[in-house]
Structures are given as C-alpha cells and as structure tokens.
Amino acid sequence: MSVPRELKSNIYSVGAIDWDRRLFDELIPLPDGTSYNAYLVKGREKTALIDTVDPTMTEVLTKNLNQLEVKDINYVIANHAEQDHAGSLPQILDMYPNVKVVCTQKCKGMLMDLLLIPEGKFITVEDRETLSLGDKTLEFIHAPWVHWPETMLTYLREEKVLFTCDFLGSHLATSNLFVTDEATVYEAAKRYYAEIMMPFRATIKKNLEKIRDLEIDIIAPSHGLIYDRPEFILSAYRDWISDEVKNEVVIPYVSMHESTKKMVDYFVEALIQRGITVKQFNLSKTDIGKLAMALVDAATIVIASPTVLVGPHPSVVYAVYLANALRPKLKLASIIGSYGWGSRMVEQIKGMVPNLKVELLEPVVVKGFPKEEDFKALDRLADGILNKHKEYNIFKSEG
Ligand code: FEO
C-alpha cells in the first residue's frame, strides 16, 4: 500500500510500502519490511516517472498515478534493471503507450532480456546527459556497480534532488516519507550497505567521489526513507567504505556438543579482558544480516566450528561463503574449534576465503573437550590479536 505524496512542488512519491516482506532474493532477511519508491516529476512540458515498483505492487503504483490523474507520462527513467524497481515497466508501457524508457545502454539490454521490453521503447543516455521536462532538467549520472553493472543516478538540477535507486537506500517499511529518526535509519541503511553494497566498496568510493560536487538538498532512494539531510547518509557511507577498521572481533560460531562453545566462551572473555570489542553470532540462530553488519567495521574475524565429516559445520560453510562474497575490509582472521577423530577444517576454511585479504593467525583446533593447554593457546591468540590491533593503531583502552 501507499498513497501519493508531494515531496517538493510537482515531485510526488508514488511507490509502494511492503510491510510484510521478510526476505529478499530468498536470502536477505528484511526484519522491518521494505518499500519500492517511485517518483513522478511533472515539468511544464513533460512528465517523467523515476523507477517503478516490484511486480507484486504494480497495482499500488497504477492506483497512485490514477489518483493524481496523470494522463500522460513521457519518460520512465529506469535507474536500475532489477525487478523490484523495473518490474512494473510492462504495465506502465501498457497504460501510457507513448512513454519511452530512459536508461543506460547496458540497462536497455538487461530490460530487454529480463522484461522483454521491445527495443523501440528505449532512449539510452550517456553519462551526464540531460533531458528537459520544460522547466526541469534531469541529469543522468552513470554509477555502475551499485550493485549491478548498469546502474545510474538521476539528478533533478533545479530542485537539487538526487534519485539514487538502490544506492544509499535502506530496507524499511514506514509510513513516513522523510527520515525522522536517524538512529533507526542508520541501522537499516548499514544493514543494506553490508548485504548489498559492501562487495563493491571500491567502486562505490568512486561513485561517491563523482557526486561530491553536486549541490544536493534531497536524496531520494528507491528503498526506505528520503533524506532531507543528505550529509547524514553520505558521511555514514564515507565511514563504511573507508579503509579504517575498528578494534572489533567478529566470532561466527556453531557448537554441537559444547566443546567449541566452551572455547568461544573462554575466548570471548579473553578478548573482553584485553579491551577488544567482540560480536558473537551463534549461526544456528543468528540473523545473517546482523553478521554482515558486524563485518562492515571489524578488524578481525575468528571462525569457530566443530568438525563434521572432517570439514567445518555446514552452517559455518554458509557463513564463511557469505563473508567471502561480501568482501569486508577485515585485516586478520583465525579459526578455532574442535574435532572428534580427525579434521581438515582449517585447510577447507582457508580455501573458501580467497577474497578476504587477511593475515591468518595461528588457529586453535582441539581434540575433544578443551583442556588447560588449549585455553593457553586461546590466550595466545587473544594476545596476538591485541598486538596486531595495537600495530594498526585501532586499539583504544576503555579504562
Ligand atoms: Fe532494489 Fe537492486 O534492487
């Protein structure tokens, strides 16, 4: 559901709020739902729709356009080809037979493949090309890899509104249009960055640089709330994409018969005693999005697993695969855990993380329940992490 609302003179929010969605791509948890924002920009001569909505919500978009009595749309700007934004294009093309789809060359190919949109419907735009709506000018800024290769941003020059589609967005279902509670939005935007954008950190850095000199009053993404204080989200992104890491250790773990759990408990206390922040995740219960968020800033990951059929536990395999795919800026890694009769867990986990540019600290993998010498080895590992964090100049004593 949603109703059309004017966010600035002749600029309307016409998208949909998805209160109930709890999973994206059948993978990413959405604890607070999401929204598919679309924007109608009415110029003196022409009208443009910026992005559409997920196909499950097409009726909301068409209802909103009817409610605003939109008789004609000249352009539908497709900033991104993924179906949660482009999926209602076929219905918009049916409703407004003269409409042209404006997008990058790469996006055109993808929309033809994904949504079978005929070639004659497209206008492709180059980086920084403009399109006049009469008294309003749309400028298109190519911003590839946020998070697909065809993506662009649309800047409404006169009103200083930047429409960013996925970029800078958040999965949040809320009836508000603009950010009112920055702490809540920070959390949701960080989760979104971690799950969607983090693998493209280097490219996002370039794209942020590209918009640095734009005068921006409003950032209007196609998920979540609109920012009328752009610096809030831009500075958060600058922090997340920076090369700086924090004095934090992330410990994803699973335990079957308490041996690994005992090691984790001991090790977490050892790190806390040394003044290091710890984020511990039981993989049989955790929200994988929370783990991804923790990886945005942490200097170190310590993977803790029992041995199953000589390898790591399958839940650990899943988490390690994701961590490798998300390419966090970790600097250190280690492995702790246990086995009953034999283990190749360390070699197998090492082989699964080619994307993580980390130094591996001596793993601690023990036979059976941990004993005194094993706890000493965990102490040595905690000391090693502390020393490295000091070397990186990120250790800050709380005392
Ligand atoms: Fe929100 Fe990449 O789609």
Coordinates of C-alpha atoms and ligand atoms in Angstrom, one line a residue:
M1 CA 0.0 0.0 0.0
S2 CA 0.8 3.7 -0.1
V3 CA -0.7 7.0 -1.1
P4 CA 0.8 9.6 -3.4
R5 CA 2.5 12.4 -1.6
E6 CA 4.2 15.6 -2.8
L7 CA 7.8 15.8 -1.6
K8 CA 8.5 19.1 -3.4
S9 CA 6.5 21.2 -5.7
N10 CA 5.4 18.9 -8.6
I11 CA 7.5 16.0 -7.4
Y12 CA 5.5 13.1 -6.0
S13 CA 6.2 9.9 -4.2
V14 CA 4.1 7.3 -6.0
G15 CA 5.7 4.0 -4.9
A16 CA 4.6 1.2 -2.5
I17 CA 5.3 0.2 1.0
D18 CA 5.8 -3.6 1.5
W19 CA 5.1 -4.0 5.2
D20 CA 5.1 -7.9 5.1
R21 CA 8.1 -8.8 3.1
R22 CA 10.6 -10.6 5.2
L23 CA 13.1 -12.0 2.7
F24 CA 14.8 -10.5 -0.4
D25 CA 16.3 -12.7 -3.2
E26 CA 15.1 -15.6 -1.0
L27 CA 18.3 -14.9 1.0
I28 CA 18.4 -11.5 2.7
P29 CA 16.3 -11.0 5.9
L30 CA 14.1 -7.9 6.0
P31 CA 13.2 -7.6 9.6
D32 CA 11.4 -4.3 9.0
G33 CA 9.9 -4.9 5.5
T34 CA 10.8 -2.5 2.7
S35 CA 9.5 -0.1 0.2
Y36 CA 9.8 0.3 -3.6
N37 CA 9.9 4.0 -4.1
A38 CA 8.9 5.6 -7.4
Y39 CA 8.8 9.3 -8.1
L40 CA 6.7 11.3 -10.5
V41 CA 8.3 14.6 -11.7
K42 CA 5.9 16.9 -13.5
G43 CA 7.7 19.5 -15.7
R44 CA 5.9 22.3 -17.6
E45 CA 6.1 20.4 -20.9
K46 CA 6.9 16.8 -20.0
T47 CA 6.3 14.3 -17.2
A48 CA 8.8 11.6 -16.0
L49 CA 8.3 8.6 -13.7
I50 CA 11.6 7.7 -11.9
D51 CA 11.7 3.9 -11.3
T52 CA 8.7 1.7 -10.9
V53 CA 7.9 -0.9 -8.2
D54 CA 8.1 -4.6 -7.6
P55 CA 5.7 -6.5 -9.8
T56 CA 3.8 -7.6 -6.7
M57 CA 2.9 -4.0 -6.0
T58 CA 2.1 -2.8 -9.5
E59 CA -1.5 -2.0 -8.6
V60 CA -0.3 0.4 -5.9
L61 CA 1.7 2.4 -8.4
T62 CA -1.1 2.5 -11.0
K63 CA -3.6 3.4 -8.3
N64 CA -1.4 6.3 -7.2
L65 CA -0.9 7.5 -10.8
N66 CA -4.7 7.4 -11.3
Q67 CA -5.3 9.2 -8.1
L68 CA -3.0 12.0 -9.3
E69 CA -4.9 12.0 -12.6
V70 CA -1.7 11.5 -14.6
K71 CA -3.0 11.5 -18.2
D72 CA 0.4 11.1 -19.8
I73 CA 3.9 10.1 -18.9
N74 CA 6.6 10.9 -21.5
Y75 CA 9.5 9.2 -19.9
V76 CA 10.1 6.4 -17.4
I77 CA 13.6 6.6 -16.0
A78 CA 15.0 3.2 -15.3
N79 CA 17.9 3.8 -13.0
H80 CA 18.3 0.1 -12.4
A81 CA 17.0 -3.1 -14.2
E82 CA 16.4 -5.3 -11.2
Q83 CA 12.8 -6.3 -11.0
D84 CA 12.0 -4.7 -7.6
H85 CA 12.3 -1.3 -9.5
A86 CA 11.8 -2.2 -13.1
G87 CA 9.3 -5.0 -12.7
S88 CA 6.2 -2.8 -13.3
L89 CA 7.6 -1.3 -16.5
P90 CA 5.4 -3.5 -18.8
Q91 CA 2.2 -2.3 -17.2
I92 CA 3.4 1.4 -17.3
L93 CA 4.1 0.9 -21.1
D94 CA 0.6 -0.5 -21.5
M95 CA -1.0 2.4 -19.6
Y96 CA 0.9 5.1 -21.4
P97 CA 1.6 3.8 -24.9
N98 CA 3.8 6.8 -25.8
V99 CA 6.2 6.5 -22.9
K100 CA 9.9 6.0 -23.6
V101 CA 12.1 4.1 -21.2
V102 CA 15.3 6.2 -20.4
C103 CA 18.3 4.2 -19.2
T104 CA 21.9 3.3 -19.8
Q105 CA 22.9 1.3 -22.8
K106 CA 23.7 -1.7 -20.6
C107 CA 20.4 -1.3 -18.7
K108 CA 18.5 -1.4 -22.1
G109 CA 19.9 -4.9 -22.9
M110 CA 19.1 -6.1 -19.4
L111 CA 15.5 -4.8 -19.6
M112 CA 15.0 -6.5 -23.0
D113 CA 16.3 -9.7 -21.5
L114 CA 14.5 -9.6 -18.2
L115 CA 11.2 -8.0 -19.1
L116 CA 11.0 -8.5 -22.8
I117 CA 10.6 -4.8 -23.5
P118 CA 10.8 -4.0 -27.2
E119 CA 13.9 -2.2 -28.5
G120 CA 11.9 0.7 -30.0
K121 CA 10.7 1.8 -26.5
F122 CA 14.1 2.9 -25.3
I123 CA 16.1 6.1 -25.2
T124 CA 19.6 5.4 -23.9
V125 CA 21.6 8.1 -22.2
E126 CA 25.3 8.7 -21.7
D127 CA 27.0 9.8 -18.5
R128 CA 26.0 13.4 -17.6
E129 CA 23.5 13.6 -20.5
T130 CA 20.4 15.7 -19.7
L131 CA 16.8 15.6 -20.5
S132 CA 14.5 18.6 -20.3
L133 CA 11.0 18.4 -18.9
G134 CA 10.5 22.2 -19.7
D135 CA 11.2 24.0 -16.5
K136 CA 13.0 21.0 -15.0
T137 CA 16.2 19.2 -16.1
L138 CA 17.1 15.6 -15.4
E139 CA 20.8 14.8 -15.5
F140 CA 21.9 11.2 -15.6
I141 CA 25.0 10.1 -13.8
H142 CA 26.3 6.7 -14.6
A143 CA 27.1 4.9 -11.4
P144 CA 27.9 1.3 -12.3
W145 CA 28.1 -1.5 -9.7
V146 CA 25.7 -0.1 -7.1
H147 CA 25.1 -3.1 -7.2
W148 CA 24.6 -4.2 -10.8
P149 CA 26.7 -3.0 -13.8
E150 CA 24.0 -0.9 -15.5
T151 CA 23.0 1.4 -12.7
M152 CA 22.7 5.2 -12.9
L153 CA 21.5 8.1 -10.7
T154 CA 19.2 10.8 -11.8
Y155 CA 19.7 14.4 -10.6
L156 CA 17.0 17.0 -10.8
R157 CA 19.0 20.1 -11.3
E158 CA 16.6 22.9 -10.4
E159 CA 15.3 21.2 -7.3
K160 CA 18.7 19.7 -6.3
V161 CA 17.1 16.3 -5.8
L162 CA 19.3 13.2 -6.4
F163 CA 17.3 10.0 -7.1
T164 CA 19.7 7.1 -6.3
C165 CA 17.6 3.9 -6.6
D166 CA 19.3 1.2 -4.5
F167 CA 22.3 3.4 -3.7
L168 CA 22.1 5.0 -0.2
G169 CA 18.8 3.2 0.4
S170 CA 17.5 1.1 3.3
H171 CA 15.0 -1.7 3.7
L172 CA 12.4 -0.1 5.9
A173 CA 8.6 -0.1 5.7
T174 CA 7.4 3.1 7.3
S175 CA 4.5 5.5 6.7
N176 CA 6.9 8.4 6.9
L177 CA 8.3 9.9 3.7
F178 CA 11.4 11.6 5.1
V179 CA 13.9 10.4 7.7
T180 CA 12.7 11.4 11.2
D181 CA 14.7 9.0 13.3
E182 CA 18.3 8.9 12.1
A183 CA 19.3 6.2 14.5
T184 CA 16.8 3.7 13.1
V185 CA 17.6 4.6 9.6
Y186 CA 21.3 4.4 10.2
E187 CA 20.9 0.8 11.4
A188 CA 18.7 -0.2 8.4
A189 CA 21.0 1.6 5.9
K190 CA 24.1 -0.1 7.4
R191 CA 22.4 -3.5 7.1
Y192 CA 21.5 -2.6 3.4
Y193 CA 25.1 -1.5 2.7
A194 CA 26.5 -4.6 4.3
E195 CA 24.3 -7.0 2.4
I196 CA 24.1 -5.3 -1.0
M197 CA 26.9 -2.7 -1.5
M198 CA 29.9 -3.9 0.6
P199 CA 31.3 -6.2 -2.2
F200 CA 31.5 -3.1 -4.4
R201 CA 33.3 -0.8 -1.9
A202 CA 36.0 0.4 -4.3
T203 CA 33.5 1.3 -7.0
I204 CA 31.2 2.9 -4.5
K205 CA 34.1 5.1 -3.4
K206 CA 34.4 6.3 -7.0
N207 CA 30.7 6.9 -7.3
L208 CA 30.6 9.0 -4.1
E209 CA 33.5 11.0 -5.5
K210 CA 31.5 11.6 -8.7
I211 CA 28.6 13.2 -6.8
R212 CA 30.8 15.1 -4.3
D213 CA 30.5 18.5 -6.1
L214 CA 26.7 18.2 -6.7
E215 CA 24.5 20.5 -4.7
I216 CA 22.1 18.1 -3.1
D217 CA 19.1 19.2 -1.0
I218 CA 17.3 15.8 -1.0
I219 CA 18.4 12.3 -1.6
A220 CA 15.5 10.1 -2.8
P221 CA 16.4 6.4 -2.9
S222 CA 14.1 3.7 -4.2
H223 CA 14.1 1.8 -0.9
G224 CA 13.3 3.3 2.5
L225 CA 13.1 6.9 3.6
I226 CA 14.1 10.1 1.8
Y227 CA 17.0 12.1 3.2
D228 CA 16.4 15.8 3.6
R229 CA 19.8 16.0 5.4
P230 CA 22.0 14.3 2.8
E231 CA 25.1 14.6 4.8
F232 CA 23.7 12.1 7.3
I233 CA 23.8 9.2 4.8
L234 CA 26.8 10.4 2.8
S235 CA 29.0 10.6 5.9
A236 CA 27.8 7.2 7.0
Y237 CA 28.8 5.8 3.6
R238 CA 32.2 7.6 3.7
D239 CA 32.9 5.8 7.0
W240 CA 31.7 2.4 5.8
I241 CA 33.7 2.5 2.6
S242 CA 36.9 3.9 4.2
D243 CA 39.9 1.7 4.8
E244 CA 39.6 2.2 8.5
V245 CA 38.8 -0.8 10.6
K246 CA 37.7 -0.9 14.3
N247 CA 39.0 -2.6 17.4
E248 CA 36.4 -5.4 16.9
V249 CA 36.5 -9.2 16.6
V250 CA 33.5 -10.9 15.0
I251 CA 33.0 -14.5 16.0
P252 CA 30.5 -16.6 14.0
Y253 CA 30.3 -20.0 15.6
V254 CA 28.4 -23.3 15.9
S255 CA 28.8 -25.9 18.6
M256 CA 27.3 -29.4 18.6
H257 CA 28.5 -30.9 21.9
E258 CA 29.7 -27.8 23.8
S259 CA 33.4 -28.2 23.1
T260 CA 33.5 -25.3 20.6
K261 CA 31.1 -23.4 22.8
K262 CA 33.4 -23.7 25.7
M263 CA 36.3 -22.4 23.6
V264 CA 34.2 -19.5 22.3
D265 CA 33.0 -18.5 25.9
Y266 CA 36.6 -18.6 27.1
F267 CA 38.0 -16.7 24.1
V268 CA 35.3 -14.0 24.1
E269 CA 36.1 -13.3 27.8
A270 CA 39.8 -13.2 27.0
L271 CA 39.2 -10.6 24.3
I272 CA 37.0 -8.5 26.5
Q273 CA 39.6 -8.6 29.3
R274 CA 42.1 -7.2 26.7
G275 CA 39.8 -4.3 25.9
I276 CA 38.7 -5.6 22.5
T277 CA 35.0 -5.3 21.4
V278 CA 33.5 -8.7 20.5
K279 CA 30.5 -9.5 18.4
Q280 CA 29.5 -13.2 18.8
F281 CA 27.0 -14.9 16.5
N282 CA 25.5 -18.3 17.0
L283 CA 25.0 -19.4 13.4
S284 CA 22.2 -21.8 14.3
K285 CA 20.1 -18.8 15.5
T286 CA 21.5 -15.6 14.1
D287 CA 20.1 -13.2 11.6
I288 CA 22.7 -13.3 8.8
G289 CA 22.2 -9.6 8.2
K290 CA 23.4 -8.8 11.7
L291 CA 26.6 -10.7 11.0
A292 CA 27.0 -8.9 7.7
M293 CA 26.7 -5.5 9.5
A294 CA 29.3 -6.5 12.1
L295 CA 31.7 -7.3 9.2
V296 CA 31.4 -3.7 7.9
D297 CA 33.8 -2.3 10.5
A298 CA 35.6 -5.2 12.2
A299 CA 39.4 -5.7 12.0
T300 CA 39.2 -9.4 12.8
I301 CA 37.1 -12.5 12.2
V302 CA 37.5 -15.7 14.2
I303 CA 35.5 -18.5 12.9
A304 CA 34.6 -21.2 15.4
S305 CA 33.3 -24.6 14.3
P306 CA 33.2 -28.2 15.3
T307 CA 34.3 -30.7 12.7
V308 CA 31.6 -32.5 10.7
L309 CA 32.8 -35.3 8.4
V310 CA 36.3 -33.8 8.6
G311 CA 35.2 -30.4 7.4
P312 CA 33.6 -27.3 9.1
H313 CA 29.9 -27.5 10.2
P314 CA 27.6 -26.7 7.1
S315 CA 26.3 -23.6 8.9
V316 CA 29.8 -22.3 9.2
V317 CA 30.4 -23.1 5.5
Y318 CA 27.4 -20.9 4.6
A319 CA 28.6 -18.0 6.8
V320 CA 32.1 -18.2 5.5
Y321 CA 30.9 -18.3 1.9
L322 CA 28.9 -15.2 2.5
A323 CA 31.7 -13.4 4.3
N324 CA 34.0 -14.2 1.4
A325 CA 31.4 -12.9 -1.1
L326 CA 30.7 -9.7 0.8
R327 CA 34.5 -8.8 0.8
P328 CA 34.6 -6.9 4.1
K329 CA 37.7 -4.9 4.9
L330 CA 38.9 -7.4 7.6
K331 CA 42.7 -7.5 8.3
L332 CA 43.0 -10.6 10.4
A333 CA 41.4 -14.0 10.6
S334 CA 41.7 -17.1 12.7
I335 CA 39.9 -20.4 13.3
I336 CA 39.1 -22.1 16.5
G337 CA 37.1 -25.3 17.1
S338 CA 37.2 -29.0 17.9
Y339 CA 37.1 -32.5 16.4
G340 CA 36.5 -36.0 17.5
W341 CA 38.9 -38.1 15.5
G342 CA 40.3 -36.1 12.6
S343 CA 39.8 -32.7 10.9
R344 CA 40.7 -30.9 7.7
M345 CA 38.6 -27.9 8.8
V346 CA 41.4 -25.3 8.8
E347 CA 42.5 -26.1 5.2
Q348 CA 39.0 -26.2 4.0
I349 CA 38.0 -22.8 5.5
K350 CA 41.3 -21.3 4.3
G351 CA 40.4 -22.4 0.8
M352 CA 37.0 -20.8 1.0
V353 CA 38.1 -17.2 1.6
P354 CA 40.2 -16.1 -1.4
N355 CA 38.5 -12.7 -1.4
L356 CA 39.5 -11.9 2.2
K357 CA 42.9 -10.1 2.2
V358 CA 43.6 -11.2 5.7
E359 CA 46.6 -12.3 7.7
L360 CA 45.8 -15.7 9.3
L361 CA 46.7 -16.0 13.0
E362 CA 47.6 -19.5 14.3
P363 CA 44.3 -21.5 14.6
V364 CA 43.4 -23.4 17.7
V365 CA 41.7 -26.6 16.9
V366 CA 41.5 -29.2 19.7
K367 CA 40.7 -32.9 20.0
G368 CA 37.6 -33.3 22.2
F369 CA 36.8 -31.0 25.1
P370 CA 39.3 -28.1 25.5
K371 CA 42.0 -28.6 28.2
E372 CA 44.4 -26.3 30.0
E373 CA 46.9 -26.1 27.2
D374 CA 44.1 -25.3 24.8
F375 CA 42.9 -22.4 26.9
K376 CA 46.5 -21.2 27.0
A377 CA 46.6 -21.4 23.2
L378 CA 43.4 -19.3 23.1
D379 CA 45.1 -16.7 25.4
R380 CA 48.0 -16.6 23.0
L381 CA 45.6 -16.0 20.1
A382 CA 43.9 -13.2 22.0
D383 CA 47.3 -11.6 22.7
G384 CA 48.2 -11.9 19.1
I385 CA 45.0 -10.1 18.1
L386 CA 45.6 -7.4 20.7
N387 CA 49.1 -6.8 19.5
K388 CA 48.0 -6.6 15.9
H389 CA 45.2 -4.2 16.7
K390 CA 47.8 -2.0 18.5
E391 CA 50.0 -2.2 15.5
Y392 CA 47.1 -1.0 13.3
N393 CA 46.6 1.8 15.8
I394 CA 43.0 0.9 16.3
F395 CA 43.2 -0.2 19.9
K396 CA 41.6 2.2 22.3
S397 CA 41.6 1.3 26.0
E398 CA 38.2 1.9 27.7
G399 CA 39.9 2.5 31.0
Ligands
FEO1 FE1 16.4 -2.7 -5.1 FE2 19.0 -3.9 -6.9 O1 17.2 -3.7 -6.4

